[in-house]
Coordinates of C-alpha atoms and ligand atoms in Angstrom, one line a residue:
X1 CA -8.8 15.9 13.6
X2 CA -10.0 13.8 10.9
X3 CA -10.4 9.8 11.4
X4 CA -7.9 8.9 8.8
X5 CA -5.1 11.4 10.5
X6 CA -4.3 8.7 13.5
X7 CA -5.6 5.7 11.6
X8 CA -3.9 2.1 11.0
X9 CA -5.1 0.7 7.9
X10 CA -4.6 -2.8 7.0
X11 CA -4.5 -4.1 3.1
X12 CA -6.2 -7.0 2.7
X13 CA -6.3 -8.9 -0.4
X14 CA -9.7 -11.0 -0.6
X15 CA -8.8 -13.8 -2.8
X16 CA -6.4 -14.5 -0.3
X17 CA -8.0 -14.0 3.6
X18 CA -10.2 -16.8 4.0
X19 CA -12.8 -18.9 2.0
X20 CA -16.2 -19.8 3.5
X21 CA -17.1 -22.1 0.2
X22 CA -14.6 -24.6 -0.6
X23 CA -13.7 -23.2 -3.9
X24 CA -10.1 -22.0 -3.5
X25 CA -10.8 -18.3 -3.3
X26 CA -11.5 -16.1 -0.6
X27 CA -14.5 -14.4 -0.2
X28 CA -17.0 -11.8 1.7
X29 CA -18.3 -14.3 3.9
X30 CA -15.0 -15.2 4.4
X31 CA -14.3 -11.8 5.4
X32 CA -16.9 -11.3 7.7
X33 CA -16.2 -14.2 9.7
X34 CA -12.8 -12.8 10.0
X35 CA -13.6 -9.5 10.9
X36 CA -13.8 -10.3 15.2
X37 CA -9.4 -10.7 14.0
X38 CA -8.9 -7.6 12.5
X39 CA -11.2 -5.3 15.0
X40 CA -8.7 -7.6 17.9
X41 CA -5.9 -6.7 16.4
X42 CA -7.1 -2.8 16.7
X43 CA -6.3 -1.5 12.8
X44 CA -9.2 1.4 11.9
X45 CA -9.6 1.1 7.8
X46 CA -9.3 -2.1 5.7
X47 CA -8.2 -1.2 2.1
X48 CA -10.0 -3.9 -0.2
X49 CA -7.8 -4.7 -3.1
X50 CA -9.7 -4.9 -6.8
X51 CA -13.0 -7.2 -6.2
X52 CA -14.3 -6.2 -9.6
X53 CA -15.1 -8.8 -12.5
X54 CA -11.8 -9.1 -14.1
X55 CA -10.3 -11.8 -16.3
X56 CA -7.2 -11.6 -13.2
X57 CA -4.3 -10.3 -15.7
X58 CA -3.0 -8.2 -13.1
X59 CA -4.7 -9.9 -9.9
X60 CA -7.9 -7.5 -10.6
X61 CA -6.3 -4.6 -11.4
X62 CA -7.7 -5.1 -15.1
X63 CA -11.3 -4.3 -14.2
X64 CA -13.8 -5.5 -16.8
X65 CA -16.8 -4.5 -14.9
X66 CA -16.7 -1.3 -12.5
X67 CA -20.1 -2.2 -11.2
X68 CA -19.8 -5.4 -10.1
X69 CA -17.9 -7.9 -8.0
X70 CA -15.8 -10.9 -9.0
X71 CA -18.1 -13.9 -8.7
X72 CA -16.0 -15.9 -6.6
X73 CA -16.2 -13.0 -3.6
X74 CA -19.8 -13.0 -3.5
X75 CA -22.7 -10.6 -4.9
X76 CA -22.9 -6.9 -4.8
X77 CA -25.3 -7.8 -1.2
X78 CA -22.9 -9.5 0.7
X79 CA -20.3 -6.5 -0.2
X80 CA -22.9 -3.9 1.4
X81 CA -23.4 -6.3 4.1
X82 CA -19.6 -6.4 4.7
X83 CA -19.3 -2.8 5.0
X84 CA -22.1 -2.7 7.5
X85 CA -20.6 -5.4 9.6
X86 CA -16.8 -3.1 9.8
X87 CA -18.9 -0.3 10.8
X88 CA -20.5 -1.9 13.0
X89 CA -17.4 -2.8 15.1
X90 CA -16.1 0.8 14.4
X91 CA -13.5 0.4 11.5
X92 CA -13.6 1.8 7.9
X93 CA -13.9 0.6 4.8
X94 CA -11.9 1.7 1.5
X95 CA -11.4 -0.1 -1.7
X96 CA -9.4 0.3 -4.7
X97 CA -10.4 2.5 -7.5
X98 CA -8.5 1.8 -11.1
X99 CA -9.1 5.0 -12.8
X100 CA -5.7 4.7 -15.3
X101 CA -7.2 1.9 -17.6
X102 CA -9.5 -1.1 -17.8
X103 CA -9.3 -4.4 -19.0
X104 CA -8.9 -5.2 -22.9
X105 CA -12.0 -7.4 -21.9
X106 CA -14.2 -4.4 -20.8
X107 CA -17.1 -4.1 -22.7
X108 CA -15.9 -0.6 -23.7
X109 CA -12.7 -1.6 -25.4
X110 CA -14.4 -4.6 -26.8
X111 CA -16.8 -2.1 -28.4
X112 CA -14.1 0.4 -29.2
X113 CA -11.8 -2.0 -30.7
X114 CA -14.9 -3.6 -33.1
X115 CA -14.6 -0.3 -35.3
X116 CA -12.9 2.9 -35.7
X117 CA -16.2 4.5 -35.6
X118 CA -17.6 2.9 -32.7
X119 CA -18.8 5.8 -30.4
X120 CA -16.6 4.0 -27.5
X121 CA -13.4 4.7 -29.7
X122 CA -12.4 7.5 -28.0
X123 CA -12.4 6.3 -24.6
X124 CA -8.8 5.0 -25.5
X125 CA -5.6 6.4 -26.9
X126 CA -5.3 5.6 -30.7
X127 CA -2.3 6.3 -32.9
X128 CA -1.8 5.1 -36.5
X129 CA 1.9 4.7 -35.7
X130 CA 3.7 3.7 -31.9
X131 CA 6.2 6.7 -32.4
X132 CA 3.5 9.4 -30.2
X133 CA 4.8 10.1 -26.2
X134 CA 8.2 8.2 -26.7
X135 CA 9.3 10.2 -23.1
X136 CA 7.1 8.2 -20.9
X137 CA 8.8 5.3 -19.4
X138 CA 8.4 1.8 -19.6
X139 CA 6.7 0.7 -16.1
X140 CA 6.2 -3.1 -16.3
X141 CA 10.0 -3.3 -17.5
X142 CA 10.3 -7.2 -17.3
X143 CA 7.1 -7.7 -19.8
X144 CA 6.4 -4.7 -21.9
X145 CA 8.2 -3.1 -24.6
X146 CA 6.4 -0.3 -25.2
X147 CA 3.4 1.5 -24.0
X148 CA 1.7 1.0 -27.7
X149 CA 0.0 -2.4 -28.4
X150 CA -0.9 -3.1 -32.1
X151 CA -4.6 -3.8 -33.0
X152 CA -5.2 -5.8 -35.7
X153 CA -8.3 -6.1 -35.9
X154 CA -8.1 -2.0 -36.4
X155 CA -5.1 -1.6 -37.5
X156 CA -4.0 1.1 -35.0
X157 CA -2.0 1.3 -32.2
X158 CA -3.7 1.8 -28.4
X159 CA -1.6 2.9 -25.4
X160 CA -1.1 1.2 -22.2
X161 CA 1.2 2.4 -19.2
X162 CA 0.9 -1.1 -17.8
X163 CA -0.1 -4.4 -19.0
X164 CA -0.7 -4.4 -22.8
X165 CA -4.0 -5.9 -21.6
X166 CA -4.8 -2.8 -19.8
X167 CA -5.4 -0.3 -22.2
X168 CA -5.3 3.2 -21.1
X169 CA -8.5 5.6 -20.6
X170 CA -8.6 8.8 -22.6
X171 CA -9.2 11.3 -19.7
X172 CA -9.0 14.0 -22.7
X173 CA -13.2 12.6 -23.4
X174 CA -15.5 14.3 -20.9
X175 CA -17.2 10.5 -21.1
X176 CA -14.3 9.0 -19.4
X177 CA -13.9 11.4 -16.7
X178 CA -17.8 11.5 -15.8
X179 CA -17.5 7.3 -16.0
X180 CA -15.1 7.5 -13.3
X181 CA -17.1 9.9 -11.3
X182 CA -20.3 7.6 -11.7
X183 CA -17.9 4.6 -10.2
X184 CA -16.7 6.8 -7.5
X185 CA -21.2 7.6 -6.7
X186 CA -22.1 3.6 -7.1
X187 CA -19.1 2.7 -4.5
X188 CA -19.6 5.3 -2.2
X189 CA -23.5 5.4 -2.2
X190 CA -22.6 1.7 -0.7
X191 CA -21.5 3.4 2.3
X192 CA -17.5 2.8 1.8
X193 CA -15.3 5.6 3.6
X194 CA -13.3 6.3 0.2
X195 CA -10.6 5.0 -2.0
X196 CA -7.0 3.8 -2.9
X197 CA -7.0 5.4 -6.2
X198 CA -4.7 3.4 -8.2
X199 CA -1.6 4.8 -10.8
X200 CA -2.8 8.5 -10.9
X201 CA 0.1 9.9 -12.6
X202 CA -0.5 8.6 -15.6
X203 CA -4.5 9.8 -16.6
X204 CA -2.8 12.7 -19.6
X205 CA -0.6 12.0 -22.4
X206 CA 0.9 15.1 -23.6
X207 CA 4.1 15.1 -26.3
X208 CA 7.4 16.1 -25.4
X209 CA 6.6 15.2 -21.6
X210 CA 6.9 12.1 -19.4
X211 CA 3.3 12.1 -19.0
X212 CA 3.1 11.9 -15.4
X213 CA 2.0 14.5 -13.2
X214 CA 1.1 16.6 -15.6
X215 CA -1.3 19.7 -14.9
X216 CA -4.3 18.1 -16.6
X217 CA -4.0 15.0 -14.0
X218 CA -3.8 17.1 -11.2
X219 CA -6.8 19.1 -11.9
X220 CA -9.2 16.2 -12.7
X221 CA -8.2 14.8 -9.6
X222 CA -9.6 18.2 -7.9
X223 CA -12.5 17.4 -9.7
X224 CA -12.9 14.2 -8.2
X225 CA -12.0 15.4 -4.8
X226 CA -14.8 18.6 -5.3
X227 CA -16.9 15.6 -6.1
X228 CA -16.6 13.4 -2.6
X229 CA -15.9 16.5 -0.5
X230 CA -19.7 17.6 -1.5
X231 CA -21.4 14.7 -1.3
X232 CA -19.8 12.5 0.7
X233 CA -17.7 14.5 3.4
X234 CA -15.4 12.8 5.9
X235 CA -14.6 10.2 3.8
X236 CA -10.9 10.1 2.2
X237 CA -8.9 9.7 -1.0
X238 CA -5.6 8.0 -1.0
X239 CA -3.2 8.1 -3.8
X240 CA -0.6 5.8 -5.1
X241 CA 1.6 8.2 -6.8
X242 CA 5.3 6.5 -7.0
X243 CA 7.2 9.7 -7.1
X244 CA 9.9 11.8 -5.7
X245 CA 8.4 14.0 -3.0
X246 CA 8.6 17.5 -4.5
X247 CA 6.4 15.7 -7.6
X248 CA 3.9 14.1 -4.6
X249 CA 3.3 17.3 -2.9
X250 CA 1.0 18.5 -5.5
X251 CA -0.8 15.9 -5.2
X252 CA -2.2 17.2 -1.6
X253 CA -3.1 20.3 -3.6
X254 CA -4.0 22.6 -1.8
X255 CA -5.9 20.7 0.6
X256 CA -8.5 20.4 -2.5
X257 CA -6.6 17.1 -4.2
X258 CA -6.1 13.6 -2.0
X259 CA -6.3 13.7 1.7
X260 CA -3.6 10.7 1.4
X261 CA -0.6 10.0 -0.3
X262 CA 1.5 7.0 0.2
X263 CA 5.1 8.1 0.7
X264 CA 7.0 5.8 -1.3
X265 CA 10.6 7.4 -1.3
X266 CA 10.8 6.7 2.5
X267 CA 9.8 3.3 2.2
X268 CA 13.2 1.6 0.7
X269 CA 15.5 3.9 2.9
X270 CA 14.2 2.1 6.2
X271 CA 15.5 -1.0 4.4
X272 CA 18.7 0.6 3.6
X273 CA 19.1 2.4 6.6
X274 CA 18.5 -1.2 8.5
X275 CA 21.2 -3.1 6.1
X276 CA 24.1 -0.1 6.2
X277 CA 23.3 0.6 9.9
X278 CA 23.1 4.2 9.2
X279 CA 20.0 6.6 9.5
X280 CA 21.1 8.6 7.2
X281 CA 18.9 7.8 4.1
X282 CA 16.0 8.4 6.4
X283 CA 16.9 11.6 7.7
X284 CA 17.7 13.0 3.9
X285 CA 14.8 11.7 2.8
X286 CA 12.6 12.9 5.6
X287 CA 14.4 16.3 5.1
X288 CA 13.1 16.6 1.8
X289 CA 9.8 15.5 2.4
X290 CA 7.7 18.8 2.1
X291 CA 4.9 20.5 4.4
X292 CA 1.7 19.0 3.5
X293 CA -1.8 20.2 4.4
X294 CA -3.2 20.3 8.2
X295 CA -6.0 18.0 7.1
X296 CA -3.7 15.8 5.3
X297 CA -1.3 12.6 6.0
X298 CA 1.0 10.3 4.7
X299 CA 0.6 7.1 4.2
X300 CA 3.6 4.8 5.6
X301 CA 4.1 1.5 4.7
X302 CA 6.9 -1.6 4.5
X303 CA 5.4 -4.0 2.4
X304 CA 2.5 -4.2 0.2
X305 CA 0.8 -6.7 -2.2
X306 CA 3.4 -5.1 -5.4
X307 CA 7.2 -6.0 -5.5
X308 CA 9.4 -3.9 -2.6
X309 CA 9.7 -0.7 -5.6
X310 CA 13.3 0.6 -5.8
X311 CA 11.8 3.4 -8.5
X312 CA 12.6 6.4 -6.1
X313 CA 16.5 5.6 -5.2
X314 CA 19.5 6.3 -7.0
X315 CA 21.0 3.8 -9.6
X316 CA 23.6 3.3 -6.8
X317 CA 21.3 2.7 -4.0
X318 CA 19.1 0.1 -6.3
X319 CA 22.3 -2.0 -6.9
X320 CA 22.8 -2.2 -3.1
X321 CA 19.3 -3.3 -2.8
X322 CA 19.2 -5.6 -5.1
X323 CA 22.6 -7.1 -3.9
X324 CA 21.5 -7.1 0.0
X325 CA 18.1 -8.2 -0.2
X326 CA 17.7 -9.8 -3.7
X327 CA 20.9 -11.7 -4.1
X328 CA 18.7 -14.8 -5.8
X329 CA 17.8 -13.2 -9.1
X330 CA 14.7 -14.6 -8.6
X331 CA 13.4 -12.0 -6.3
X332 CA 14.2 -9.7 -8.9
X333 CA 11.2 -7.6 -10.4
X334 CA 11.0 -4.6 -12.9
X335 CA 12.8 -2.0 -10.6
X336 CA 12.2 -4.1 -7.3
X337 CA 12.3 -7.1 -5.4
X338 CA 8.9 -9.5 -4.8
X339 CA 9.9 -10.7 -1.2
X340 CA 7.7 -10.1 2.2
X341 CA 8.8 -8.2 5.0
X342 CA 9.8 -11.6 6.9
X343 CA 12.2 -12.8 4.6
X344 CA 13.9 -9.7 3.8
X345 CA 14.8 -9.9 7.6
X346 CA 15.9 -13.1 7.0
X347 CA 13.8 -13.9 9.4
X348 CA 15.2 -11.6 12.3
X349 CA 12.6 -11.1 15.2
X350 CA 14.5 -8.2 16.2
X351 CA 14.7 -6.5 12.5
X352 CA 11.1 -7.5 11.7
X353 CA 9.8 -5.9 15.5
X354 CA 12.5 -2.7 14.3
X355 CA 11.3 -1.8 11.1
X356 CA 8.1 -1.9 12.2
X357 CA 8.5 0.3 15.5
X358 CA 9.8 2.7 12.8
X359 CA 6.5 2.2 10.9
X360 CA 4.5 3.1 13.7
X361 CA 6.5 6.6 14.8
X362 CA 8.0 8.4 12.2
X363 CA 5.4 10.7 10.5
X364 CA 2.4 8.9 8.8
X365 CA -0.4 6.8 8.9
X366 CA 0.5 3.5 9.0
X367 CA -0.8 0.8 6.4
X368 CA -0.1 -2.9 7.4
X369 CA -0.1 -5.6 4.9
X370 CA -2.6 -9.0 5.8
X371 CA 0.0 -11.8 7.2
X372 CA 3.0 -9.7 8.1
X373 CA 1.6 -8.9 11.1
X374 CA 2.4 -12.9 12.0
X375 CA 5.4 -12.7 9.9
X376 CA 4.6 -14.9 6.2
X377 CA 6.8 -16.0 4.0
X378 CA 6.6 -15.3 0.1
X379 CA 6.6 -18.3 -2.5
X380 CA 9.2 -17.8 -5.2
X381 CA 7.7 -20.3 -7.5
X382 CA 4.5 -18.2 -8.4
X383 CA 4.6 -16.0 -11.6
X384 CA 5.2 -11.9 -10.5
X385 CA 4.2 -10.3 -7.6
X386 CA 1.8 -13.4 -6.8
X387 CA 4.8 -14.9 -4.3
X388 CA 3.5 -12.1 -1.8
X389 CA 0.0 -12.7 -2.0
X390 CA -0.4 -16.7 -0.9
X391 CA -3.1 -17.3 1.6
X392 CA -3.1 -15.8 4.9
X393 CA -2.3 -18.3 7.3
X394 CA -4.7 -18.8 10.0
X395 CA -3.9 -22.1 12.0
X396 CA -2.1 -25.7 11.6
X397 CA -5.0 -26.8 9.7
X398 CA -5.1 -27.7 5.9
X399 CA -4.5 -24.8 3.8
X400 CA -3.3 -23.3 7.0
X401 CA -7.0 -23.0 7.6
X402 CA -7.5 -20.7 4.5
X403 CA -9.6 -23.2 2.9
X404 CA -10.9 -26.7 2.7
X405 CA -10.6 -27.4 -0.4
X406 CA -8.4 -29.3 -2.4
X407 CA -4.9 -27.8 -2.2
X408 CA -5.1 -28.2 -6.3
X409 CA -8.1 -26.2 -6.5
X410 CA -6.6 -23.2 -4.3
X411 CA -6.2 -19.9 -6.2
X412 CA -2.3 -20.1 -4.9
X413 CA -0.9 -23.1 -1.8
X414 CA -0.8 -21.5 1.2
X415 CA 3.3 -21.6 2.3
X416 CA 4.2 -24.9 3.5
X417 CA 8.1 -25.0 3.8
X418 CA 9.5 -25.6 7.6
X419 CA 10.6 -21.7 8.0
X420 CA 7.5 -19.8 6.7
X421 CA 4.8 -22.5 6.6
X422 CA 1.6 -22.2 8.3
X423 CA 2.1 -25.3 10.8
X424 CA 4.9 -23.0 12.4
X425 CA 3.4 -19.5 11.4
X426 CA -0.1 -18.9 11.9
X427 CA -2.6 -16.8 14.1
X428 CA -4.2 -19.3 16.1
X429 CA -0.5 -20.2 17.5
X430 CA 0.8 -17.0 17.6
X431 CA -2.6 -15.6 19.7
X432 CA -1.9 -17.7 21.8
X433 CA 1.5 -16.9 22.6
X434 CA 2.2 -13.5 23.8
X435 CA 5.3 -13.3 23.5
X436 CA 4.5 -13.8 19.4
X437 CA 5.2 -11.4 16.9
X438 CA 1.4 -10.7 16.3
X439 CA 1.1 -10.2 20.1
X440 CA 3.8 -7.6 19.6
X441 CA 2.2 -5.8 16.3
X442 CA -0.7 -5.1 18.1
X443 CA 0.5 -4.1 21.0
X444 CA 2.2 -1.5 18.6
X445 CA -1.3 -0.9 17.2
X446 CA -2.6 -0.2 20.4
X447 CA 0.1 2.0 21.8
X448 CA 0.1 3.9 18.7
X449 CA -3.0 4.9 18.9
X450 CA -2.6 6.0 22.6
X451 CA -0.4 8.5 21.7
X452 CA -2.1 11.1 18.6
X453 CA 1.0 12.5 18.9
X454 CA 3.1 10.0 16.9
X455 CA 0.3 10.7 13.6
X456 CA 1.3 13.9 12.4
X457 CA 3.5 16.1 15.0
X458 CA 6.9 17.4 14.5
X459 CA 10.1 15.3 14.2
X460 CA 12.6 16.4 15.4
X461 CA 16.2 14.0 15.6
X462 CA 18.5 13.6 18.2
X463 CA 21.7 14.3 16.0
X464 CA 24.9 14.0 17.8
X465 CA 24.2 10.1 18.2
X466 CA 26.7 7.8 16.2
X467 CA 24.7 7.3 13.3
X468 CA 23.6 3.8 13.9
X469 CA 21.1 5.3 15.7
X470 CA 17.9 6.7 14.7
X471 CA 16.4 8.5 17.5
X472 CA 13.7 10.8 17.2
X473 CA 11.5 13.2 19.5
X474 CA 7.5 14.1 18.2
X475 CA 6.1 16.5 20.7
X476 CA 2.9 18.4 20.4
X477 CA 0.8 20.3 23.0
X478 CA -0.3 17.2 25.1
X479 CA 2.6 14.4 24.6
X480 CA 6.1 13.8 24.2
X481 CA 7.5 10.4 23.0
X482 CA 11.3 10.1 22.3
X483 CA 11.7 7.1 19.9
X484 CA 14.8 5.3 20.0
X485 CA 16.0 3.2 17.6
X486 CA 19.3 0.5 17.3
X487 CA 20.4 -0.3 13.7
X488 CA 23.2 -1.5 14.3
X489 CA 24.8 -4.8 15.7
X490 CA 26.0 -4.2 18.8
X491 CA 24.5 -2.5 22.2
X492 CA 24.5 1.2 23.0
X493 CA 23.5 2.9 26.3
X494 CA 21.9 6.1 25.8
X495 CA 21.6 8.8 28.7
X496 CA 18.0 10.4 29.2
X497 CA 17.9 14.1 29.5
X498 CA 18.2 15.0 32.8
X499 CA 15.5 16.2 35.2
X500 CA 12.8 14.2 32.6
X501 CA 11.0 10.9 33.5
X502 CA 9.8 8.7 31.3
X503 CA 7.4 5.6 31.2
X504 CA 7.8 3.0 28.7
X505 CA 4.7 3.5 26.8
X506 CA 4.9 -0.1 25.1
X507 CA 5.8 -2.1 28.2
X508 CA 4.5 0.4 31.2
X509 CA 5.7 -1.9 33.8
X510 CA 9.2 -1.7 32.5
X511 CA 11.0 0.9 34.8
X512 CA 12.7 3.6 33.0
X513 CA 15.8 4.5 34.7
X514 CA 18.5 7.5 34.0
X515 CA 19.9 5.7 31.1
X516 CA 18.4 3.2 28.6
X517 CA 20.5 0.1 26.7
X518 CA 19.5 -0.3 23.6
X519 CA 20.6 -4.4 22.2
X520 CA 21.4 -5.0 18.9
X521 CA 18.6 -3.9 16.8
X522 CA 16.4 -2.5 19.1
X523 CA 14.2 -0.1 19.8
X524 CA 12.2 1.8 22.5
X525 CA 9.2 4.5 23.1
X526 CA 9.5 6.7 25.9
X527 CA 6.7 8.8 26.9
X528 CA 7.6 11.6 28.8
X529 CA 5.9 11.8 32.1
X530 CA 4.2 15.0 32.4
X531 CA 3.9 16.9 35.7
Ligands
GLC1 C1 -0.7 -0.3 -9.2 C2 -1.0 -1.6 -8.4 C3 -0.4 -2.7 -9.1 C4 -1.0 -2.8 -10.5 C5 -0.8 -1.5 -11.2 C6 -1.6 -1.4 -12.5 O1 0.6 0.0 -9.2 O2 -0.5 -1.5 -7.1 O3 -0.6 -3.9 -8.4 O4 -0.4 -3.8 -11.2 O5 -1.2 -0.4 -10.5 O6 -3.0 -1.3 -12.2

């Protein structure tokens, strides 16, 4: 079975983890100092967001160097020597790969931008008039108001799916796609284990269509797969395609495209099967999910460094969202809400510990996000998605121990309210307590891991349940774990099938009688206890 198959993967945001310097932004050293944590805590593959030179439009998604590293993080040595140190305590290493568009400060864009004839023109998408591709959506609702930016300088329009500061590549050059290729050889020659490829719907532009997904996409990203698979085999590629499922299949291809997907239409129906008390959303959505490869996987998630995206819900289903979750307006972004896990609970031990426990056994990989594993808080008074990425809170100390510098020279506070702040939420405290939630998320971690089982075998539901609850077998071959799960408010005893034991598999000690109460917003895993 392939590593990435039963792996936990944890997204770490750099800026944010911990700063060895004194100068407000976190860094490799950082990193490496904190690495003893993360191997602890038992996760398998760090995803590294953007640590490229960028002038930080979109927190480093606007790359204006792909061969470099932001010079706050470090040099291009102490990334190599990071990736040696995660190896080295047996996890993997992927970063972030922006392959839709750079930054207008690129030095191609600059160049393409100084004349029409300027050889690095055609990197980009040029119109004389903002009328082309009217069918593909707005993404960036909130700031853009449409995917053509004027030029003055040449008096054309170029074409952005994001940011009007991140101007699109044009994957119809053969340049651009062998530039993203070289990027792909300079990164992985480092010795990373593969990448997050960033917004890969989007690479074509073709008129009368939405351009996304469209067949041109999908086959340069065989190309790029055919690429890694030959020279750099057992490493993986992980796409963020926000789509419906029957649009994300292809993008498994036939095992010949990404290894990884993230699954994002499951991801809002936990929240909304949580706030109605009704697994349904999750067993539709489930049901619809297609086959995908034997070497391939999902990747699961709850939260992640981008607002909570209600793109792949009804208009319905948004508004219930938006009213449950995101009553403050302020939490409102584009088609989503900019909270962290932890306050979308409200705070709720039991609803934080329960979304997770369906995290980590429903079909998928896992991928955790840096501080919800101790439960942070999100700062409303930062611009966009920046609330969720504050510094990760590691003690009591100043800056919750992020930093020492000045709290006015910090790239963002750390979260200092009563709730959420890092005197009451932080790891030191919480690793020393083990009844904490961190002790509980890796004990998760761990268990999970124990049991292949819960990676990729069949689901299959216990239906004639009141639909509050969401209880599940996986079975393969060598194990059998019934997942039970309690969204609802009040207690419910559940009768085990006769003539089966059962060990608790997170809590062996627990006995496991004939029947099993499940409190209020519970949940349990019960391995069965082969003979
Ligand atoms: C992806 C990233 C997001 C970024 C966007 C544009 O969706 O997750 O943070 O803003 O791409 O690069």
């Amino acid at each position: 079975m392939s590593w990435y198959i039963n792996a936990v993967f944890y997204e770490l945001y750099l800026r944010a983890f911990n700063d060895s310097d004194g100068d407000g932004h976190g860094d490799f050293t950082g990193l490496r100092q904190k690495l003893d944590y993360l191997q602890w805590l038992g996760v398998d593959c760090i995803w590294l967001l953007p640590i490229y030179p960028s002038p930080l439009r979109d927190d480093g998604y606007d790359i204006s160097s792909f061969f470099g590293i932001y010079p706050t993080f470090g040099f291009l040595e102490d990334f190599r020597m990071t990736v040696q140190e995660i190896h080295r305590r047996d996890m993997r290493i992927i970063a972030d790969l922006v392959v839709n568009h750079t930054s207008d400060q690129h030095p191609w864009f600059i160049e393409a931008r100084s004349n029409k004839n300027s050889p690095m023109r055609d990197f980009y998408v040029w119109s004389d008039n903002n009328e082309r591709y009217k069918d593909a959506r707005i993404i960036f609702l909130d700031t853009e108001v449409s995917n053509w930016a004027y030029d003055d300088r040449t008096e054309e329009f170029y074409w952005h799916r994001f940011y009007s500061s991140q101007p699109d590549l044009n994957y119809d050059n053969p340049g651009v796609r062998q530039e993203m290729i070289n990027i792909i050889k300079f990164w992985m020659d480092m010795g990373i284990d593969g990448f997050r490829v960033d917004a890969v719907p989007y690479l074509f532009e073709r008129e009368g269509t939405s351009c996304e997904n469209l067949p041109e996409t999908h086959n340069y990203l065989k190309e790029m797969r055919r690429f890694v698979d030959l020279n750099y085999p057992n490493s993986v590629l992980l796409g963020e395609a926000n789509q419906w499922p029957s649009d994300l299949r292809p993008y498994f291809g036939d095992s010949d495209e990404f290894h990884m997907c993230f699954h994002f239409p499951v991801m809002p129906r936990l929240y909304m099967a949580l706030a109605k008390g009704d697994r349904t959303p999750v067993v539709d959505i489930l049901a619809e999910t297609p086959e995908i490869p034997d070497n391939a996987q999902w990747a699961t998630f709850l939260r992640n460094h981008d607002e909570l995206t209600l793109e792949m819900v009804t208009e319905e289903d948004r508004q219930f969202m938006w009213d449950y979750y995101a009553s403050d307006q302020r939490y409102r972004l584009n088609l989503g809400i900019r909270r962290r896990l932890a306050p979308l609970m409200g705070n709720d031990r039991r609803k934080i510990e329960l979304l997770n426990s369906l995290l980590f056994t429903l079909p998928g990989a896992p991928v955790l996000y840096y501080g919800d594993e101790i439960g942070m808080g999100d700062d409303i008074t930062q611009p966009d998605r920046n609330g969720v990425r504050t510094p990760m809170q590691w003690s009591g100390e100043a800056n919750g121990g992020f930093s020492s510098a000045p709290v006015d020279r910090l790239y963002a506070p750390a979260i200092n309210d009563p709730e959420y702040g890092y005197r009451s939420v932080n790891v030191a405290a919480q690793q020393g307590d083990p009844d904490s939630l961190l002790h509980t998320i890796r004990n998760m971690i761990q268990t999970r891991k124990r049991l292949p089982v819960l990676a990729r075998a069949r689901l299959q539901w216990l239906e004639d349940l009141p639909t509050n609850l969401l209880c599940f077998w996986r079975r393969d071959d060598d194990q059998t774990v019934l997942a039970l799960h309690n969204l609802g408010g009040e207690a419910f005893t559940y009768t085990l099938p006769e003539g089966e034991r059962f060990r608790d598999a997170l809590d062996p000690d627990e006995a496991v009688g004939k029947t099993v109460t499940l409190p209020a917003y519970s949940y349990r895993w019960l391995q069965q206890v082969m003979d």
